[in-house]
Every structure is written in C-alpha cells, then in structure tokens.
Coordinates of C-alpha atoms and ligand atoms in Angstrom, one line a residue:
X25 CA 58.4 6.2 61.9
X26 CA 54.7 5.6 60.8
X27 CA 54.0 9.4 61.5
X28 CA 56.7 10.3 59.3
X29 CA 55.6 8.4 56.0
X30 CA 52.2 9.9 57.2
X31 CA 53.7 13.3 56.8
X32 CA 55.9 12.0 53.8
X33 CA 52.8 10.7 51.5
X34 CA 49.9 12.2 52.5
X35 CA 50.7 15.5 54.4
X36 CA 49.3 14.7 57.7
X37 CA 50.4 15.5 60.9
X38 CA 48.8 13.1 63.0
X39 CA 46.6 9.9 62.3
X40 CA 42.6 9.6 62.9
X41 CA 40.7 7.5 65.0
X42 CA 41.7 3.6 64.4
X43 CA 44.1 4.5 61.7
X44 CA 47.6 4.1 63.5
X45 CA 46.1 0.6 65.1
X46 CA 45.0 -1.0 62.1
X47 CA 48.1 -0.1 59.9
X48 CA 50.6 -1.4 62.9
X49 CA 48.5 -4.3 63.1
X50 CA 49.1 -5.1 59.3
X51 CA 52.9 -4.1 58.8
X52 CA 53.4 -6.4 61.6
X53 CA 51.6 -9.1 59.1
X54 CA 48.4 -9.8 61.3
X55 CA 44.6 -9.8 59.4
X56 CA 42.5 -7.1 60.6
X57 CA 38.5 -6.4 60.6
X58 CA 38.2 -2.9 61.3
X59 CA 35.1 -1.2 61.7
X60 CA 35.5 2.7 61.0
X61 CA 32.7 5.1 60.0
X62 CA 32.6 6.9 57.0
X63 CA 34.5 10.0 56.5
X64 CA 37.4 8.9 59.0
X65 CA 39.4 7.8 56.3
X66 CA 39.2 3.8 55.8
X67 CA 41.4 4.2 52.5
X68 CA 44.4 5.7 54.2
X69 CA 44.5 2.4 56.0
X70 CA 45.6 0.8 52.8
X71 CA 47.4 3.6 51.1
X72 CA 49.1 3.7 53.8
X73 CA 50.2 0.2 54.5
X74 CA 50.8 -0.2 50.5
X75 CA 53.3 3.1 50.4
X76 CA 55.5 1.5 53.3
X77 CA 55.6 -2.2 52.4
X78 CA 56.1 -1.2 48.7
X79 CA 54.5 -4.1 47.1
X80 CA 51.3 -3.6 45.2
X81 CA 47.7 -3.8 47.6
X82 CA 44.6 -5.2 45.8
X83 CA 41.8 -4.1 47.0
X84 CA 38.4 -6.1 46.4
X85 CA 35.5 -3.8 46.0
X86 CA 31.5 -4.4 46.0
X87 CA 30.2 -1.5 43.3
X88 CA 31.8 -0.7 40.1
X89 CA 30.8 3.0 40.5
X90 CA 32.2 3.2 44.0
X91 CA 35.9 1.6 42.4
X92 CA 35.5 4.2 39.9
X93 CA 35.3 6.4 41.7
X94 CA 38.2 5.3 44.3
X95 CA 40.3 5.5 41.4
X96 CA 39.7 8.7 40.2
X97 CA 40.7 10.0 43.8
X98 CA 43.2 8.2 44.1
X99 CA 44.7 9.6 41.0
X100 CA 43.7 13.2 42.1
X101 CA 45.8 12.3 45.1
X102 CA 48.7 11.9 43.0
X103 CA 48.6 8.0 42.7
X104 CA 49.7 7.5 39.4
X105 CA 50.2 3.5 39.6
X106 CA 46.3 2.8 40.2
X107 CA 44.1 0.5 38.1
X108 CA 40.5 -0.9 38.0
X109 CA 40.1 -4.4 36.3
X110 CA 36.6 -4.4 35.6
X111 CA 34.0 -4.5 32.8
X112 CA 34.4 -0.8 32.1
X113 CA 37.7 -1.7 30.0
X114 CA 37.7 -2.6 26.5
X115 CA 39.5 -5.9 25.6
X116 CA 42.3 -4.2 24.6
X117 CA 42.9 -2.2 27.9
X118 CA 42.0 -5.0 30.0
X119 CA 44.6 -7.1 28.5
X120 CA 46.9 -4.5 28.5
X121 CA 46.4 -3.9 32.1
X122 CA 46.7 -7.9 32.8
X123 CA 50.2 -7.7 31.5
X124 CA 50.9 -4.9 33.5
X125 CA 49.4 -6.0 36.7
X126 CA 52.7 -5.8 38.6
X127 CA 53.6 -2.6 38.0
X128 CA 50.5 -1.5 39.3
X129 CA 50.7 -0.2 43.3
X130 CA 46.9 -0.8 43.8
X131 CA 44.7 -2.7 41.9
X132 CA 40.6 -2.9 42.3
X133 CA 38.8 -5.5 41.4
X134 CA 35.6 -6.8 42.4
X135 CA 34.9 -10.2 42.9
X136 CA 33.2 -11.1 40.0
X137 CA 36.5 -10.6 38.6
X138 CA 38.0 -13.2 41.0
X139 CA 36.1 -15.8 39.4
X140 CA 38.2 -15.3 36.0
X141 CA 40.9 -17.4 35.4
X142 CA 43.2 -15.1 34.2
X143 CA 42.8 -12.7 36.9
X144 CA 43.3 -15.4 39.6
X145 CA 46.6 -16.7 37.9
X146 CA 48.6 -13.2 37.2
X147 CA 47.5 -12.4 41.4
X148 CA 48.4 -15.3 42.8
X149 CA 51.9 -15.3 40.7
X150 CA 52.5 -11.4 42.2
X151 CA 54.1 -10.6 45.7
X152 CA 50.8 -8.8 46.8
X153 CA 51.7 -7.3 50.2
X154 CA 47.7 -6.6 51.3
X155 CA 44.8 -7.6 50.2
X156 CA 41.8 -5.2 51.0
X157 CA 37.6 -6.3 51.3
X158 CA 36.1 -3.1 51.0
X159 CA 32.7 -3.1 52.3
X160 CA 33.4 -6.1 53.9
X161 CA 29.9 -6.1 55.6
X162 CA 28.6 -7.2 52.2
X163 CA 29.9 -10.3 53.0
X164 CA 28.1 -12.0 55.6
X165 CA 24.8 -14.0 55.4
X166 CA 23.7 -11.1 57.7
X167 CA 24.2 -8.3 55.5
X168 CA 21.9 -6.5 53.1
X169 CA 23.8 -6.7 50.1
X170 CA 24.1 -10.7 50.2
X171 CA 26.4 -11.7 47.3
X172 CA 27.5 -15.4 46.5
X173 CA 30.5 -14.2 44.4
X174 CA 31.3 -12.6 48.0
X175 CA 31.3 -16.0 49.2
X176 CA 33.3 -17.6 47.0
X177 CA 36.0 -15.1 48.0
X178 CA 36.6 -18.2 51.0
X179 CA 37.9 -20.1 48.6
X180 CA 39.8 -17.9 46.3
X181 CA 41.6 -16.4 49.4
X182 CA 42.8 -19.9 50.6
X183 CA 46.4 -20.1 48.9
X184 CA 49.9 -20.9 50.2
X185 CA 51.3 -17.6 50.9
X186 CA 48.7 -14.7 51.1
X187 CA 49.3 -11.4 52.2
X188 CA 47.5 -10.1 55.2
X189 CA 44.3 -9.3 54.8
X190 CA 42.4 -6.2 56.1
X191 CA 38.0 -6.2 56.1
X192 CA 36.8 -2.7 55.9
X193 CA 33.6 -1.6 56.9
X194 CA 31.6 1.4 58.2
X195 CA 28.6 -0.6 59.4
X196 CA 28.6 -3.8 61.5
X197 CA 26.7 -5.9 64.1
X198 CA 29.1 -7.5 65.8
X199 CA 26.9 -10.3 64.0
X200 CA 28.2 -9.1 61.1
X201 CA 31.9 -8.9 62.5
X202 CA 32.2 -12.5 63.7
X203 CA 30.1 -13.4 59.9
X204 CA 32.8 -11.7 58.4
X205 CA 36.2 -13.3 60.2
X206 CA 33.7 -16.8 59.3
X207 CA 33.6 -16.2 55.8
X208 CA 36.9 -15.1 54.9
X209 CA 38.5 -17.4 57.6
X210 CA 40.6 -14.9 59.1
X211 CA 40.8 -16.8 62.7
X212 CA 43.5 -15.0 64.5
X213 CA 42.2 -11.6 63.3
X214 CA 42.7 -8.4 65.0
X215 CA 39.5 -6.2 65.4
X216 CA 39.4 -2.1 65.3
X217 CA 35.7 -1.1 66.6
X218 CA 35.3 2.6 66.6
X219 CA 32.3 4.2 68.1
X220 CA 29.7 4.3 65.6
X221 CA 27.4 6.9 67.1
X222 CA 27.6 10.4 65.5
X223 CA 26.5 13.2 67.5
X224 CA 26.7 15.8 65.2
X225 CA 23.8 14.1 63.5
X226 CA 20.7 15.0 65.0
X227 CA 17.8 12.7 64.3
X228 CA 14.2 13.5 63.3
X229 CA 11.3 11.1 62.4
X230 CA 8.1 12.1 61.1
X231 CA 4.5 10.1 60.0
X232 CA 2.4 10.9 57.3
X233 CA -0.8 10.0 56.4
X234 CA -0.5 9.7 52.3
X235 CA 2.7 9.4 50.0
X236 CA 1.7 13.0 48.8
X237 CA 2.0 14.5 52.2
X238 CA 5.4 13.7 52.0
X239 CA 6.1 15.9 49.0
X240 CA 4.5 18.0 50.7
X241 CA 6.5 18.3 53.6
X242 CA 9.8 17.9 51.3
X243 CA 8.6 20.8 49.0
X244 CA 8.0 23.1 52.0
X245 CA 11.0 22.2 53.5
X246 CA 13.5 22.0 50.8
X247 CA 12.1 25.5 49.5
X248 CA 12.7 26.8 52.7
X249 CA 16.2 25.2 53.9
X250 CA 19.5 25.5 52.8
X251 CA 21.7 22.6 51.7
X252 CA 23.4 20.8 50.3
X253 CA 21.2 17.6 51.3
X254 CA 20.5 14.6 50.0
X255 CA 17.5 12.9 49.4
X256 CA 17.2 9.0 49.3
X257 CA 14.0 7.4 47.9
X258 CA 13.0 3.9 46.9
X259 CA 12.8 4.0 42.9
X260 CA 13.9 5.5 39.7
X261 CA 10.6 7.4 39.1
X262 CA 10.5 8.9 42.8
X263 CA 13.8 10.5 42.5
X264 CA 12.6 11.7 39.4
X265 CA 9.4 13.5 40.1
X266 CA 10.4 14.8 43.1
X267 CA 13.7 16.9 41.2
X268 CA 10.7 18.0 39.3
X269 CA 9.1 19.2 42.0
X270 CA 11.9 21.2 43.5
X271 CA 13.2 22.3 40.6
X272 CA 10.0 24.6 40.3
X273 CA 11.4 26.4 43.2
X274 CA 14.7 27.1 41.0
X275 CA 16.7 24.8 43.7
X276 CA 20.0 23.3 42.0
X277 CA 19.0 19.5 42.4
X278 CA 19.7 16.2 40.4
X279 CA 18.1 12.7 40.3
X280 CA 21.1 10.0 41.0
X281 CA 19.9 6.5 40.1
X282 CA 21.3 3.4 38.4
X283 CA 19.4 4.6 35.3
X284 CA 21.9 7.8 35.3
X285 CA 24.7 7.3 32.7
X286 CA 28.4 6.8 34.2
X287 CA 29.2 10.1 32.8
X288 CA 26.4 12.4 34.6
X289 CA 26.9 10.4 37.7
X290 CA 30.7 11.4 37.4
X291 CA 29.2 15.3 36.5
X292 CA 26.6 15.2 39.2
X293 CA 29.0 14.0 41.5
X294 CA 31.5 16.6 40.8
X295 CA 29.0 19.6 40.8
X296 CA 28.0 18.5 44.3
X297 CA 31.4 18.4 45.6
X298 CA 31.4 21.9 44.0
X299 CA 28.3 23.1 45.9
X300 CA 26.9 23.8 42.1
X301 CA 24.4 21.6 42.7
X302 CA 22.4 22.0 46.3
X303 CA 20.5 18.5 46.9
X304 CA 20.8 15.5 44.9
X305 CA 17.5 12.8 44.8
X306 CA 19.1 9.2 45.2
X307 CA 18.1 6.0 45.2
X308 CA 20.9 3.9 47.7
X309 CA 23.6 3.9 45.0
X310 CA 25.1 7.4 45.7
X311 CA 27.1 8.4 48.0
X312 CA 29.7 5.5 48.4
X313 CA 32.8 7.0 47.9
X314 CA 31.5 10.5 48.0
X315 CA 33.8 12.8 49.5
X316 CA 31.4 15.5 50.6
X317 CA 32.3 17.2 54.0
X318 CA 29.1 19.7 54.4
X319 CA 26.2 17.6 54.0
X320 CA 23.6 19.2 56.7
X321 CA 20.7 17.3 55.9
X322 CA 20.1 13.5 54.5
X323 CA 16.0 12.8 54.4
X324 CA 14.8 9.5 53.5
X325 CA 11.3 9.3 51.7
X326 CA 11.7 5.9 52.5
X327 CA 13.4 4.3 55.4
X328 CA 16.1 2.0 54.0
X329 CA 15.7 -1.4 54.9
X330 CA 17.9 -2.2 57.6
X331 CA 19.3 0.0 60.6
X332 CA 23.1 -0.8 58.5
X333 CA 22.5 1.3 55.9
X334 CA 20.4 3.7 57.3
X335 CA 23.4 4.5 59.6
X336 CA 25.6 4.8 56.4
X337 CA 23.5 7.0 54.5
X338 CA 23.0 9.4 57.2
X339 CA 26.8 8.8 58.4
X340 CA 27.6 10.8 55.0
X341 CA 26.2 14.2 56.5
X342 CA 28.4 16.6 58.9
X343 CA 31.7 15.1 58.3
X344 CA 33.1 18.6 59.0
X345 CA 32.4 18.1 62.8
X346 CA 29.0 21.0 62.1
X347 CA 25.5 19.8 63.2
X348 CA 22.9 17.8 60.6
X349 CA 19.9 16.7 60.5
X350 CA 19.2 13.2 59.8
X351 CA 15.1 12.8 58.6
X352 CA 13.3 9.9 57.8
X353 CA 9.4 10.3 56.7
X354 CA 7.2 7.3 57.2
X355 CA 3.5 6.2 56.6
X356 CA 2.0 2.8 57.1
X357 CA 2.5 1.7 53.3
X358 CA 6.1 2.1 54.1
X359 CA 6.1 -1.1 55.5
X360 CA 5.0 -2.8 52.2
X361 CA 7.9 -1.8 50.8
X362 CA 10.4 -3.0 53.2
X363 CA 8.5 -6.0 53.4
X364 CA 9.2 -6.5 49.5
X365 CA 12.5 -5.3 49.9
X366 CA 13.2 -8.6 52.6
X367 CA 11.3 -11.1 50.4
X368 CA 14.5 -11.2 48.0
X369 CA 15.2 -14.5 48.8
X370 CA 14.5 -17.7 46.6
X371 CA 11.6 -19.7 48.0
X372 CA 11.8 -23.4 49.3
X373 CA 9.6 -24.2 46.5
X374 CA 12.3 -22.8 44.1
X375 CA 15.3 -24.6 45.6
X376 CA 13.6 -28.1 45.3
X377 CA 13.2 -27.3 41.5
X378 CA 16.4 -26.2 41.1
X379 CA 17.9 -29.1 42.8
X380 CA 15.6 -31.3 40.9
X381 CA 16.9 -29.8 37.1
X382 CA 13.7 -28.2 36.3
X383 CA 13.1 -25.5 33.9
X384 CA 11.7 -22.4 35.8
X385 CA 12.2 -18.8 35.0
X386 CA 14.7 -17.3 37.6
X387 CA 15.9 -13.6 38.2
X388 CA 19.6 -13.3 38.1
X389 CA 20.4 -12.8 41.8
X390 CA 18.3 -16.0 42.8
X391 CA 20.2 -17.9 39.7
X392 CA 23.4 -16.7 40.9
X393 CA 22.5 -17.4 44.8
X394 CA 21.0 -20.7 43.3
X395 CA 24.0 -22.0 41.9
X396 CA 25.9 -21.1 44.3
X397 CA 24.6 -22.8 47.2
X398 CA 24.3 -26.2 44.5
X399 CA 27.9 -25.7 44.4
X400 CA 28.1 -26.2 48.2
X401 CA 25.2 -28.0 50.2
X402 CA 22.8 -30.5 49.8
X403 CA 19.2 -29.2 48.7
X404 CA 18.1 -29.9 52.6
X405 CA 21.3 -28.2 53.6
X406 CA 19.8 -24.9 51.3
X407 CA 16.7 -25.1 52.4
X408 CA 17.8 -24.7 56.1
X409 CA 20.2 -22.1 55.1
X410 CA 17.7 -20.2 53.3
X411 CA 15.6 -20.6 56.4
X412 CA 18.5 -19.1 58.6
X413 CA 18.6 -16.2 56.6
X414 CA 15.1 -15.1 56.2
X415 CA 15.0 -15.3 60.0
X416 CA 18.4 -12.3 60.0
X417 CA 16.2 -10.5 57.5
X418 CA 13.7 -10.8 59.6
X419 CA 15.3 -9.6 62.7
X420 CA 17.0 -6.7 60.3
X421 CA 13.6 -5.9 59.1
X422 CA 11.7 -5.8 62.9
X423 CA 14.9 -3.5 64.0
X424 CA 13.8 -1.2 61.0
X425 CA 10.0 -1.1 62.2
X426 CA 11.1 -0.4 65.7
X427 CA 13.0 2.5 64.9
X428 CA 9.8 3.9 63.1
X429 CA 7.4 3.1 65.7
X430 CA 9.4 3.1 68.9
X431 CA 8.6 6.3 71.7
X432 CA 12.3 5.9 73.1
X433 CA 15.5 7.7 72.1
X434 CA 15.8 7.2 68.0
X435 CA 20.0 7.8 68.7
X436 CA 19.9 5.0 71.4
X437 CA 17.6 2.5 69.5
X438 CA 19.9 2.9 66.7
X439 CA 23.1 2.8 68.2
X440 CA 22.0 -0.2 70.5
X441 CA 21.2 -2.2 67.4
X442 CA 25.0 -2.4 67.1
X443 CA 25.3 -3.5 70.5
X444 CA 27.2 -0.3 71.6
X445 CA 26.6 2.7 73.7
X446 CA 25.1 5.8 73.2
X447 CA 26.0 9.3 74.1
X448 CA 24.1 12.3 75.0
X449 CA 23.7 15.4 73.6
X450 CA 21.1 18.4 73.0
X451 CA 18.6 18.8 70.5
X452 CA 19.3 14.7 70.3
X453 CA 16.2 13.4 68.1
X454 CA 12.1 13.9 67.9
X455 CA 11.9 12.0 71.0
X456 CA 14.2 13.9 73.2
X457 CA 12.6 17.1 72.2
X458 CA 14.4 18.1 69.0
X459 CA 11.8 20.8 66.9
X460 CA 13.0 20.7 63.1
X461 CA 11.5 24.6 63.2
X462 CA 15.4 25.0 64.5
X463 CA 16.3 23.9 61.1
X464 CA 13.9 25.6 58.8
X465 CA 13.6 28.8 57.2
X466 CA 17.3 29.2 56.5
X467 CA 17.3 29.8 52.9
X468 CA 15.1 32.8 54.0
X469 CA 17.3 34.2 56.9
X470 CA 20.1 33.9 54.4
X471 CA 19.1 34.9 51.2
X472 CA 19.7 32.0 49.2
X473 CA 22.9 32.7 49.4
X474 CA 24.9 29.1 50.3
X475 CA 28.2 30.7 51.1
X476 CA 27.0 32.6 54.5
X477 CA 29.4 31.9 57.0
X478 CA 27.2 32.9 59.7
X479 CA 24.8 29.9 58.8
X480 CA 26.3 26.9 60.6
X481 CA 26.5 29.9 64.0
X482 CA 22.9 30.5 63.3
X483 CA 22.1 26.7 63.3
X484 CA 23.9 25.9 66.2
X485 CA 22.3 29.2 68.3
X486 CA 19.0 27.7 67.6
X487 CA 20.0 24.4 68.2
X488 CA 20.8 25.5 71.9
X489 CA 17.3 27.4 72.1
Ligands
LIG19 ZN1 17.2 11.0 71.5

C-alpha cells in the first residue's frame, strides 16, 4: 500500500534507508525523531506522509534560503500547493497567502514566524495532519546553531489536538537526540538512527605552517584536480580572494556567502547543479538544500567548529555512491578562530545587567538569547544555564581539536563522537595510509574535460593502488 503511493507520487520503486519506518511510524499517528543523512531523502518522509493523509504538512524550517529553496523543488517536483510564509513576501502576498493557508498542501515557516499572532491563529484553526522540524538538531542547547525562537517552539507546540510531529536531522549526538525529544516534549517518540558513517568519503587532514600555505596548497591542487568541489572557509573576504585566486587558472568558480544576493545564490546554485560552474568558495550557508549528486571533493580552509557540521558539510559529497575526498587544512591559528567561534555566548557579567534593567549595548543574538531566558528563569537560573552550555561548547569544541591533532583513525574519531560504529574500508583517511597524490593531477590526465566517463574508473584504480 505505502509502496504503491511511492510509485503513484514520486515514481519510485522501492523506499531508502529509514524512509518506510518513519512514514509507518507517522500514518500510524506516533511522533518520530529520525536521524537520516543527507542525500537519503529526509523530504520524502513528509511528502510522503502529507500525499496519503491528505491534509496539509507544515514544515518548520531554520534558514530562509534553505525554505527557498525547498520550495522551489518542491514545485519542480510538480507540487503545485506549496508555500513559504516568510519575510521574502510583500504584505500583499503574505496576506494573501494567510487567507489561503488551507488550501495550501505544505506550508514552511520558520519559527520566527511562529511567534506572530496571526500565523499561530489560522494554524491552529487548520486540520494540519504533520508537523515537520527540519533541522531539528538546531534545537537543542547542545547544538551549534542555538536559537531561542527554537525554544519557544515547546510552547507553541503544546495545544489540544496537534498532529504528529516528525524531528529531522542529518546530524546528532544522541545528546542531541534525547535534547531534542526534551525540548519539543515529544515523550513517547519513536527514533529512526541510520548509520551515519559514509564510506565513500575518504578523509584527509593536512597542517600548515602560515594561512598562505594553504592557498598554496588549494591553488596547486585545485589547478590540478577536477571537480566539482566545494570549498568552505570562515569569512566573506576569504571566499572572496580565494575565487580570485582560482579564477587565474580559468577554473569555473563562485564565492557563496550571506553577502551574495538571493538572486545569484539561486544562479550560482543552479549553474552548479549544471556542472557550469566547477567549485564554489562558501562560507557554512551553502549547501543546505543542495541537491548535488557528484561532489568529489569538499576542503575546508577552516575546520568548522564542531564535529556536527563538519560531518554535514562533507556528507554533501559522493551522494552518487562514487568515492570523495573529504580535506580539512589546519595551522595552529586555526584554533583562534574556533575559539571565537565558541565564545558566542553572553557573559555572566551581561546577564546580571540585563536582569538588573541596565542600559548596555547588546548584539542581537545575545538580546534575543537574553530575553529569552528573562522570559523563563531566574537570573541565577541563567547564569547556571549559561554555565551548562559553555561546558557542551566546550566539549564540542575539544572534540573539534581532537580531530585535528589526534594520530588515530580521522573516520573512527569522527564517527565515535556520535557514539556509533565505524566501518572499514581502503584508502580510509591520512592516518590509515590514504596519499591525496591518488587524487591529484586529474584535470591533467583528463584534459579539462569534466564529462570523462573514465574519471570516477581512474579514481577508483588508484584508490586500490
Ligand atoms: Zn582511517
């Protein structure tokens, strides 16, 4: 029955990993958390579920890019009921869509969004038959993209007669998990783990000396290696100066950043799909949502900063089954970064103020994170919570270090860090022996030509060297 509206509205034969679990799971009106990695197809989950109970699914998303882009495929998959209520609609349209909102088979918010009025009333007043937290690792306390208006989703979610609830998420400590079924008080919840170790990705780590020894090596080896690839780095300018820098080798490349318009991230987006463009230089924000099956390399300039995204960046490479390699470049100032990257939290000394009404000049996160926990504990009660989750950043952060430092398998320190098991394969990472020489000089042996079908053969030949 489930295979045949698989078949019906989507044109699948059979289900992937997890997918046939955690839709059964929902018809049959239980919450799920489901832990799949990317590329396995998370969204069907939902389509799915949405198509065969027939009442609209909203779906409660963490990035307005990513929920445009959601959309977009959606609608290329021949969803036609599909909206986005967020700030990217004029009054006019959002209104219009508010009126609508029943008619609609999906709906994407984020949770900003929750928090109006409006919203809440015309939701509540619907027969939702799912709702959907995409990303749902963002969350928990533990997480790195800690968000009150995540939070407050305990509270908005806590209404006679809500749908079933399904928590999505590529990336998650079982930390995370139980944070998760916490926060949105999902008690009796079913739990889909899939293995979250890819072995298709191979893993390579290498130290520098100086910042400029890294362009170095990422000249060289870009000039040298065919993509398509993607580069992450820490900042704006970075991403910037180094598409200059490969752009003098006439490689197809673009800088992806939050300072990148909605409209070129739409066009860059599309042109990598489309192979016209060969790597793309991002800072975190691309790649959510990004559909790309042949990524063969992902290189970080800069490890992220915890072991949770790094495993979601580099999960976006190889999801056509081929082999990829996974690089991250380090040098001791690296740590600096992270280290600035953990301090995001308001201090103690900032908390007492707050509490006590005074004036003090605040960045928006901490104001947000600030009146959010005045809304909910005492100022001792902050102050220990605060505590608590410097410590998680901490342990996030050491976890990080280790994997940049440690002399053991980089595939089992990873996959251990999610408490889960690791499997073995050749050519595994630097310290099982892997030479990135096995990946080089491709662009050479195939004459810049990206369409050779003999390259992923060739790879895999001197993979098995
Ligand atoms: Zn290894």
């Amino acid at each position: 029955m489930l295979q045949q509206a698989l078949q019906h509205y989507f044109g699948y034969a059979n289900f992937r990993q997890g997918q046939e679990e955690v839709i059964t799971q929902l018809l049959e009106g239980k919450d799920v958390v489901a832990l799949l990695p990317t590329g396995t197809g998370k969204s069907l989950c939902y389509q799915l579920t949405g198509k065969v109970k027939g009442t609209p699914v909203l779906i409660i998303s963490p990035l307005l890019s990513l929920m445009q882009d959601q959309v977009n495929q959606m609608k290329k998959m021949g969803f036609k009921r599909v909206v986005a209520l967020n700030s990217f609609l004029t009054r006019e349209q959002f209104t219009q869509a508010l009126n609508q909102l029943p008619h609609y088979e999906f709906i994407f918010t984020s949770p900003e969004m929750l928090q109006n009025e409006l919203v809440t009333n015309k939701l509540r007043a619907m027969p939702l038959g799912l709702i959907v937290i995409d990303e749902a690792h963002c969350i928990s306390e533990w997480g790195h993209d800690f968000r009150p208006d995540y939070l407050r989703l305990q509270t908005w979610l806590n209404y006679y007669n809500r749908p079933p609830i399904v928590a999505l998420t590529a990336t998650a400590t079982p930390a995370v998990i139980a944070d998760i079924k916490y926060v949105l008080q999902m008690e009796h919840a079913s739990t889909y783990i899939a293995a979250i170790d890819r072995k298709e990705i191979h893993l390579q780590r290498k130290w520098f000396t100086t910042t400029q020894e890294k362009v170095n090596w990422i000249e060289d080896y870009v000039s040298t290696t065919l993509g398509p690839g993607i580069i992450y780095t820490s900042s704006r300018k970075r991403a910037e100066q180094l598409a200059e820098v490969l752009r003098k080798w006439h490689i197809t490349v673009a800088a992806y950043h939050g300072g990148v318009s909605n409209e070129d991230r739409q066009l860059i987006q599309e042109q990598f799909l489309a192979d016209d463009i060969e790597w793309i230089i991002a800072t975190s924000a691309f790649g959510m949502g990004v559909h790309k099956t042949n990524i063969r390399h992902i290189i970080h300039e800069t490890m992220s900063p915890t072991l949770s995204s790094y495993m979601q960046e580099i999960g976006r490479a190889a999801r056509d089954g081929q082999d990829a390699l996974a690089t991250v470049l380090c040098t001791q100032t690296d740590y600096d970064v992270l280290q600035f990257l953990m301090d995001t939290l308001p201090s103690e000394h900032m908390i007492k103020q707050y509490y006590a009404g005074a004036d003090q000049p605040l960045r928006e996160l901490d104001q947000r994170l600030l009146a959010y926990w005045h809304s909910m504990y005492r100022c001792d009660e902050a102050i220990h919570y605060r505590n608590q989750l410097y410590l998680s950043k901490r342990r996030a952060f050491d976890a990080t270090r280790n994997y940049m430092e440690t002399s053991a398998c980089l595939r089992a320190t990873l996959v251990q860090y999610f408490e889960q098991s690791v499997q073995v394969v050749d050519a595994c990472c630097t310290n099982c022996g892997l030479q990135d020489a096995s990946f080089k000089e491709l662009r050479r042996i195939t004459h810049l030509s990206t369409q050779n079908p003999h390259w992923t053969l060739r790879l895999q030949q001197m993979l098995l060297k």
